[in-house]
Coordinates of C-alpha atoms and ligand atoms in Angstrom, one line a residue:
X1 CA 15.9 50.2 -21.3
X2 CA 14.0 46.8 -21.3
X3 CA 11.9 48.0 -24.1
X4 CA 14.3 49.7 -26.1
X5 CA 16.5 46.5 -25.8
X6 CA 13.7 44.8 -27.4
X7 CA 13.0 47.6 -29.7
X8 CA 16.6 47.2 -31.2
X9 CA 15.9 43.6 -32.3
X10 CA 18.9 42.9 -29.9
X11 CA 17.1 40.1 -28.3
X12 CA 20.6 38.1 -29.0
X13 CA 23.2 36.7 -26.8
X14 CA 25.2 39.6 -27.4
X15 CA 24.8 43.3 -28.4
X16 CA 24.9 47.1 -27.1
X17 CA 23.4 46.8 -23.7
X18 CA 25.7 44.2 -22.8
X19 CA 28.8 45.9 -23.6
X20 CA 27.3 48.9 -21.9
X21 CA 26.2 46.8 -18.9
X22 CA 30.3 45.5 -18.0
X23 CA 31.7 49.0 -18.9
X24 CA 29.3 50.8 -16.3
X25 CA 29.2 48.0 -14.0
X26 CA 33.8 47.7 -14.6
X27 CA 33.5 51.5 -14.0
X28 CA 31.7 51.7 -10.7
X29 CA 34.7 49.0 -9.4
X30 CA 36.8 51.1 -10.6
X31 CA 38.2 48.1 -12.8
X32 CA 39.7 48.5 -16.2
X33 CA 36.9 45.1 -17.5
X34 CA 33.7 43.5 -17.2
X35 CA 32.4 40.3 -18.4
X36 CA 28.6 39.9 -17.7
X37 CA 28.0 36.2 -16.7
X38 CA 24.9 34.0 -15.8
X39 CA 25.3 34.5 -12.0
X40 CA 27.8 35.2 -9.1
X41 CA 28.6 31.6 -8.7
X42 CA 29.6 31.7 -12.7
X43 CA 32.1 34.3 -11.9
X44 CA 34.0 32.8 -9.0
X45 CA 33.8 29.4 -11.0
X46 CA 35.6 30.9 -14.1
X47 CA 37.7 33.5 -11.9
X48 CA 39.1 30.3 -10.3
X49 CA 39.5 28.0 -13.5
X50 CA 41.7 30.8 -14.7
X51 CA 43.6 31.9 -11.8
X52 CA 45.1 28.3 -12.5
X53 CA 43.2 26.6 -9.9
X54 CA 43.6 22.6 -9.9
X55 CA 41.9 19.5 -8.7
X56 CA 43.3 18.8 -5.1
X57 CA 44.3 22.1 -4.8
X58 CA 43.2 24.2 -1.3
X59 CA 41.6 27.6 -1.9
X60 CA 40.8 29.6 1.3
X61 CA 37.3 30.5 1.7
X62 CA 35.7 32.9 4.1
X63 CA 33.4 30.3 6.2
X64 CA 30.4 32.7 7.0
X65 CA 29.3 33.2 3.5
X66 CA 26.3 32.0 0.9
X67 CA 27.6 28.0 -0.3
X68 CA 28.1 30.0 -3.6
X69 CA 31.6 30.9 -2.6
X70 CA 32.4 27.3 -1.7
X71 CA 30.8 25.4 -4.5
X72 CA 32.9 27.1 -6.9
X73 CA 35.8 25.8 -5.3
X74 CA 34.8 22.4 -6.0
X75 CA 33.4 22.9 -9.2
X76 CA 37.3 22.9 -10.5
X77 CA 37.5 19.8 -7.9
X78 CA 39.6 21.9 -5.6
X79 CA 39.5 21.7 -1.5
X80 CA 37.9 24.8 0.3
X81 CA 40.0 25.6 3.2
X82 CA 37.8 27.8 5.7
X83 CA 38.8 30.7 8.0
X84 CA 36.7 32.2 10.6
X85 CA 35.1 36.0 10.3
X86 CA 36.0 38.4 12.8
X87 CA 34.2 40.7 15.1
X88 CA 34.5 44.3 13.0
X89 CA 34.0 43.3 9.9
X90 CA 32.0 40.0 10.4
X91 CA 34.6 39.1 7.1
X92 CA 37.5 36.7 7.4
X93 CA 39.7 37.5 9.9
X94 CA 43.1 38.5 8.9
X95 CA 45.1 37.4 11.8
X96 CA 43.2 34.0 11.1
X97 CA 44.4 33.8 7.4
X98 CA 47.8 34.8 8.5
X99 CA 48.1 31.8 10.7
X100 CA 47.2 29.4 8.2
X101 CA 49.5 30.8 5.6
X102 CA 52.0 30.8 8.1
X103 CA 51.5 27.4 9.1
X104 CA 51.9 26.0 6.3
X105 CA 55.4 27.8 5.5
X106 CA 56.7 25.5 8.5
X107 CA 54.3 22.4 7.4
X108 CA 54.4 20.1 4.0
X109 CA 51.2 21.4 3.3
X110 CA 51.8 23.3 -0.2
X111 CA 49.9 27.0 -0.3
X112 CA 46.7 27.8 -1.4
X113 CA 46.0 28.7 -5.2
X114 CA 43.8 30.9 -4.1
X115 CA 41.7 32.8 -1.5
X116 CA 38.1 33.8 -2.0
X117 CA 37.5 36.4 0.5
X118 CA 33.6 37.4 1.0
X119 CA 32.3 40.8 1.2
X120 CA 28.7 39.9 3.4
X121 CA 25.6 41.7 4.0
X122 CA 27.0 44.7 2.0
X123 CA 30.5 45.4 3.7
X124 CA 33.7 45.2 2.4
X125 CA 36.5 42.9 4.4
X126 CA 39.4 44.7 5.7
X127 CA 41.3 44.6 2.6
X128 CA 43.8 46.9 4.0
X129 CA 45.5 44.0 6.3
X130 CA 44.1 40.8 3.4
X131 CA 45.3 41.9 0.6
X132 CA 49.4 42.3 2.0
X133 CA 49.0 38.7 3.8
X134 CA 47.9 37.2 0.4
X135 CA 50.5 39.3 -1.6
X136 CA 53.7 38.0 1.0
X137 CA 52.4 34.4 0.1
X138 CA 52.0 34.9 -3.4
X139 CA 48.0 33.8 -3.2
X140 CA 46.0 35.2 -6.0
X141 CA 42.6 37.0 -4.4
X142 CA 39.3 36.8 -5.4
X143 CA 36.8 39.4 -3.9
X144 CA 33.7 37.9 -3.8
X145 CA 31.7 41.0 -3.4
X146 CA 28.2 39.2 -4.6
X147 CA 26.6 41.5 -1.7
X148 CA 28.8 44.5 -1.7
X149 CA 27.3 46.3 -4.9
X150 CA 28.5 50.1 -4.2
X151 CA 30.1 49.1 -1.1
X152 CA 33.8 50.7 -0.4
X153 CA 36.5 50.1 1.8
X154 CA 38.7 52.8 2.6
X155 CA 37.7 55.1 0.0
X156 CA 38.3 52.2 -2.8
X157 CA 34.8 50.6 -4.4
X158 CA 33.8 46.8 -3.9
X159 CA 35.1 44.3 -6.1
X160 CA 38.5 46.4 -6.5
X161 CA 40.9 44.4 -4.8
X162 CA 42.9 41.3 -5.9
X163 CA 43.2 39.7 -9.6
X164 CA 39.1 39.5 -9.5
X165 CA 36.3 40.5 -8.0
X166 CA 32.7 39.0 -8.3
X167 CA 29.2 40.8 -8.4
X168 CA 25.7 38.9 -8.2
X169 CA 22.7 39.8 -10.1
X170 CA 20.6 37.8 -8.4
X171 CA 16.9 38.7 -7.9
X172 CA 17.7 39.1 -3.8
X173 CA 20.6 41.8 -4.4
X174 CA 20.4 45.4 -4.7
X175 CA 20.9 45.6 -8.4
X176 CA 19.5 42.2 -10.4
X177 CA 19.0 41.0 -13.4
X178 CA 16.2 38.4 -12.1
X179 CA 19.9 36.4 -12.4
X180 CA 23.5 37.6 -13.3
X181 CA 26.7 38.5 -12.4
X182 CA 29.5 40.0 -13.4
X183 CA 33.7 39.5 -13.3
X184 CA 35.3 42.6 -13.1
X185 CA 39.6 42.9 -13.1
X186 CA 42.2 45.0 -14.6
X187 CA 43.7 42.0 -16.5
X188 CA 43.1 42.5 -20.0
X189 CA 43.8 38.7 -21.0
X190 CA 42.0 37.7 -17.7
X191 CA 38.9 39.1 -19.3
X192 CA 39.0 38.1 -22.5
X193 CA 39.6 34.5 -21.8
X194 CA 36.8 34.8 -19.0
X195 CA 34.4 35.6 -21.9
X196 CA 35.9 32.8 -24.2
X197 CA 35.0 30.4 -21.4
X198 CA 31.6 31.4 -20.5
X199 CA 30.9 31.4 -24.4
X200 CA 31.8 27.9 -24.8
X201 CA 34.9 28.0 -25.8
X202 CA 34.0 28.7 -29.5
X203 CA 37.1 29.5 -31.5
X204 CA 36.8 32.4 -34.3
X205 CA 36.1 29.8 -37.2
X206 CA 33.2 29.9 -40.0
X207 CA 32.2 26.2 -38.1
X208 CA 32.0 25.5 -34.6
X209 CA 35.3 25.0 -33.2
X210 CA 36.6 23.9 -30.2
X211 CA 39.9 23.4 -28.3
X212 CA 38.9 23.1 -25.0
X213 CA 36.1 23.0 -22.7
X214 CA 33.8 25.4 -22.1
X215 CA 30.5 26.6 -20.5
X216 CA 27.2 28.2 -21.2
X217 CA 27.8 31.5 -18.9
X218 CA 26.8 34.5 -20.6
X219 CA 24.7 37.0 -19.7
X220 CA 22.1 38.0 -22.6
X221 CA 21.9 41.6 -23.8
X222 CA 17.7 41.2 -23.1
X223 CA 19.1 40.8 -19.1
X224 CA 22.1 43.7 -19.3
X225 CA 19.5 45.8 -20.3
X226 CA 17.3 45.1 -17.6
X227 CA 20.3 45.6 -15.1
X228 CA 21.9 49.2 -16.8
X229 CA 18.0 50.4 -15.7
X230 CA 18.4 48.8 -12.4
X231 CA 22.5 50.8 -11.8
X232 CA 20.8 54.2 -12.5
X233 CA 18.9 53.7 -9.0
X234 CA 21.8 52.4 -7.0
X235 CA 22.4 55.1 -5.2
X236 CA 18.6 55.6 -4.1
X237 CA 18.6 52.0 -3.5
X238 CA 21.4 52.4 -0.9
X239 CA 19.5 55.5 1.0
X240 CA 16.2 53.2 1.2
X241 CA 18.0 50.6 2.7
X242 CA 20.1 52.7 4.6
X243 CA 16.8 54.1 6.3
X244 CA 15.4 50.8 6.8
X245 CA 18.4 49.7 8.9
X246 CA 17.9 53.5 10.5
X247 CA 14.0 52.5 11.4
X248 CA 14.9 49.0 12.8
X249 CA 17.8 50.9 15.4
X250 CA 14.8 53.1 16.4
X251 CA 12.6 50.0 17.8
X252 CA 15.4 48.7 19.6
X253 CA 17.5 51.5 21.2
X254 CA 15.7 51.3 24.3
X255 CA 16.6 47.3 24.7
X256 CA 19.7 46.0 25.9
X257 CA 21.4 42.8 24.7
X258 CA 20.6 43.6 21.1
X259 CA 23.2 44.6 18.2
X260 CA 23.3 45.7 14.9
X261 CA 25.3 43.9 12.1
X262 CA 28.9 46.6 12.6
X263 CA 30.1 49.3 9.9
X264 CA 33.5 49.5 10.5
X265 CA 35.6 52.6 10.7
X266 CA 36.8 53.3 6.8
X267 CA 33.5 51.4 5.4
X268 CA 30.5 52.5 3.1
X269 CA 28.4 49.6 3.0
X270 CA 25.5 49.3 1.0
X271 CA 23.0 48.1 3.8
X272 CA 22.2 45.1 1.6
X273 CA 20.7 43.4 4.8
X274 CA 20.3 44.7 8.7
X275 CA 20.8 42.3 10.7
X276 CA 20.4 41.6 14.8
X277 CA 22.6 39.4 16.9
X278 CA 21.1 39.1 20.1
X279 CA 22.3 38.2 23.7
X280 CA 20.0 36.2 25.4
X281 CA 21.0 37.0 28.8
X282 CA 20.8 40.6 28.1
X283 CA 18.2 40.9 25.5
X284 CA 15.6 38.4 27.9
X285 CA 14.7 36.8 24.7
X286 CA 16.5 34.5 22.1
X287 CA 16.9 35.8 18.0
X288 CA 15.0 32.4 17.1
X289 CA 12.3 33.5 19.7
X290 CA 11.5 37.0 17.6
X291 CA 11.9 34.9 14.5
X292 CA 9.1 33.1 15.5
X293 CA 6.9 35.5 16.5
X294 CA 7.3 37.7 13.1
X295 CA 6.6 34.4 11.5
X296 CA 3.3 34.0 13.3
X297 CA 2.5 37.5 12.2
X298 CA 3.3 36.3 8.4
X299 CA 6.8 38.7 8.6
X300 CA 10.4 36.8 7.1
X301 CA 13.1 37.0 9.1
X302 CA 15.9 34.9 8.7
X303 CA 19.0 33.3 10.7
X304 CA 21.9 34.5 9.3
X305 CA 24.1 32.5 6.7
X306 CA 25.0 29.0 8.9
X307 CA 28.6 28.8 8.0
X308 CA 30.2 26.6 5.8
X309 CA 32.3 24.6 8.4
X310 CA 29.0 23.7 9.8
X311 CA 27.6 22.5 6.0
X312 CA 27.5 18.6 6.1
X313 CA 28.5 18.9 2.4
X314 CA 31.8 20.5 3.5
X315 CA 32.1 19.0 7.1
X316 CA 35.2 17.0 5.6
X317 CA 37.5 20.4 4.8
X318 CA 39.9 21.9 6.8
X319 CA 38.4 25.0 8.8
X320 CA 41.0 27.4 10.9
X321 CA 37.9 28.7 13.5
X322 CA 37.8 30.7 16.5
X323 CA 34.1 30.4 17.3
X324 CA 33.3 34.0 15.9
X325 CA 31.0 32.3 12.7
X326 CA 29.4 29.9 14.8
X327 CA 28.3 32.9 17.8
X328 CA 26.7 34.9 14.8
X329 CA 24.8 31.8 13.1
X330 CA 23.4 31.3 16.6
X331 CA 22.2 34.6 17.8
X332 CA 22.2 36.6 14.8
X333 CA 18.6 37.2 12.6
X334 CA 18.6 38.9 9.4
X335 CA 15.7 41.5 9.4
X336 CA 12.8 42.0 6.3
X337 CA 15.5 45.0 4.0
X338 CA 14.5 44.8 0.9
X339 CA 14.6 48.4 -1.3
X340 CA 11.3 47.8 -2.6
X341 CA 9.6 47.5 0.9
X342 CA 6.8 50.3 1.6
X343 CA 6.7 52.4 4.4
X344 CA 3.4 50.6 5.1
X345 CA 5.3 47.3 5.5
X346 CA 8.3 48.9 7.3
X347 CA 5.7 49.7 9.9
X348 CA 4.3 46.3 9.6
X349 CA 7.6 44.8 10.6
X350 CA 8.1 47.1 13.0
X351 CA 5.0 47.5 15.2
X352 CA 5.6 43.2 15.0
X353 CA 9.3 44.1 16.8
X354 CA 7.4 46.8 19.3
X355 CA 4.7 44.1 20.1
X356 CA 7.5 41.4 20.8
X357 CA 9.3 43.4 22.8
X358 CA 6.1 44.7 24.8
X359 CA 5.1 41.0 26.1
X360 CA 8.8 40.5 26.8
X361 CA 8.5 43.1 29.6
Ligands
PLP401 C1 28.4 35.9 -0.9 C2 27.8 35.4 -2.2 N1 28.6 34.8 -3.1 C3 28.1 34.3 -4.2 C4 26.8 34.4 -4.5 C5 26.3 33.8 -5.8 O1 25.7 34.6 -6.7 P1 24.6 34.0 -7.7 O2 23.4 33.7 -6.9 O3 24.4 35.2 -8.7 O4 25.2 32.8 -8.3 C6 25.9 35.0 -3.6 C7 24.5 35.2 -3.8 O5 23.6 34.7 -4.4 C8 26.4 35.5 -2.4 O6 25.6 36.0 -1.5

């Protein structure tokens, strides 16, 4: 698709394949638009600007995400407010976000103008209890499912809940565009001033016209059409990464103390990353100790996303925390996932686990 996009002269901001790009991407959300943008972080930026966001407003933010879903927030010079994940999901925890909307009905504190819930390592947040809590209180959602490409929750698809949702291109996700992302919503105006942002704001004048600001967000046809060839192997994608995590469970069934990131009851995910958390006491070993040795034997593992609470760039923000974030950044490893991984290197990685293990007793 590459080549016929360059074949069709189309190498232009704008043209067939990106039109084609948001319609199959709007599609697989089941969401009415698209609007192809520069990357994730774009999205949520603009998703924010127009859900009326404001400086010194607070915008609730699932703490154990990427810094992408915080930096948006104060892109528009707003305040993130952080909730704790929880257990099933590892996704913000709804009782959590209850009691800070609550709180504030009985405090000064004015409610959030928005929410920014995080779909992470591929699984959808329970939507089923968020999106009611946000709809009593009258905060707009935005489903930052960056990781969650062909992820559902309860038989609906990722990105499909709230005002927006938010895909990532990036080269690191399932589907990429070497960088890119998308805003996908059912809100016809929503979109179309979402694309008169991220175009600069040009007004439709023979000159260049302007009557506010505006940014430099668009994705270029060149890059949809690079990412309509990458959505035709989703699905494939999925079941390679899904037999990954399937490999990794092998290596460890026999040891105690060691668990898999959870699918919850009513999820598809889309196995973007498996991922460990590992009890020392039980385990006999600590997840920074395997790190290490992988590392030694020139395999990546990773800790898992420190959460934002924790940042020094947002220690100053309120956080409502019940210790759930912090006991995943410190036992939990993310494990070597990607799609494109051979079986040779799959073996790699996991004769390096069996080895580990071994000395461990
Ligand atoms: C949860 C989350 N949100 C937002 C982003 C931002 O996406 P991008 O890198 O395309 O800006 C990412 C990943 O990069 C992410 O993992």
């Amino acid at each position: 698709m590459l080549l016929d996009a360059l074949d069709s002269n189309w190498v232009a901001p704008v043209g067939p394949d990106l039109d084609a790009f948001e319609a199959e991407v709007a599609a697989l959300a089941d969401r009415r638009f698209g609007v192809a943008l520069s990357s994730g972080t774009a999205a949520l930026h603009l998703a924010l600007l127009e859900l009326g966001v404001q400086p010194g407003d607070d915008v609730l933010v699932s703490t154990f995400t990427f810094v992408a879903s915080a930096n948006a927030v104060t892109y528009c010079g707003a305040r993130p407010v952080f909730i704790d994940a929880e257990e099933a999901t590892w996704n913000m925890a709804p009782d959590l976000l209850e009691e800070e909307l609550a709180q504030r009905l009985h405090a000064t504190r004015p409610m959030p103008a928005a929410a920014i819930v995080v779909d992470l390592y591929g699984q959808c947040a329970d939507y089923e209890r968020i999106v009611p809590i946000l709809e009593r209180y009258r905060v707009p959602l935005v489903e930052d499912a960056a990781e969650a490409i062909g992820a559902s929750h309860r038989g609906r698809p990722a990105a499909s809940f709230g005002e927006a949702g938010v895909f990532s291109f990036n080269g690191n996700k399932l589907i990429t565009t070497s960088g890119g992302g998308m805003l996908v919503c059912d809100d016809e105006r929503l979109a179309t001033r979402v694309r008169h942002l991220a175009t600069q704001a040009r007004e439709p004048a023979p000159h260049y016209e302007h009557a506010e600001v505006g940014y430099n967000y668009r994705l270029s046809n060149l890059l949809a059409a690079v990412g309509r060839g990458q959505l035709a192997g989703l699905d494939e994608r999925i079941e390679r990464r899904a037999a990954i995590r399937e490999c990794y469970r092998q290596v460890f069934a026999d040891g105690a103390g060691v668990d898999f990131n959870p699918i919850a009851e009513h999820s598809t995910v889309n196995h973007w990353l498996t991922c460990i958390t590992v009890d020392p006491e039980q385990a006999g070993f600590t997840a920074d100790e395997l790190r290490l040795h992988l590392e030694a034997a020139d395999i990546e593992s990773r800790p898992l996303w420190k959460p934002m609470h924790q940042q020094r760039a947002f220690a100053e923000f309120r956080a409502r925390l019940d210790g759930t974030s912090d006991r995943l950044f410190a036992t939990g490893l993310c494990l070597p996932s990607g799609s494109g991984m051979t079986d040779a290197e799959i073996d790699r990685v996991m004769s390096g686990v069996v080895e580990f293990l071994g000395r461990r007793g």
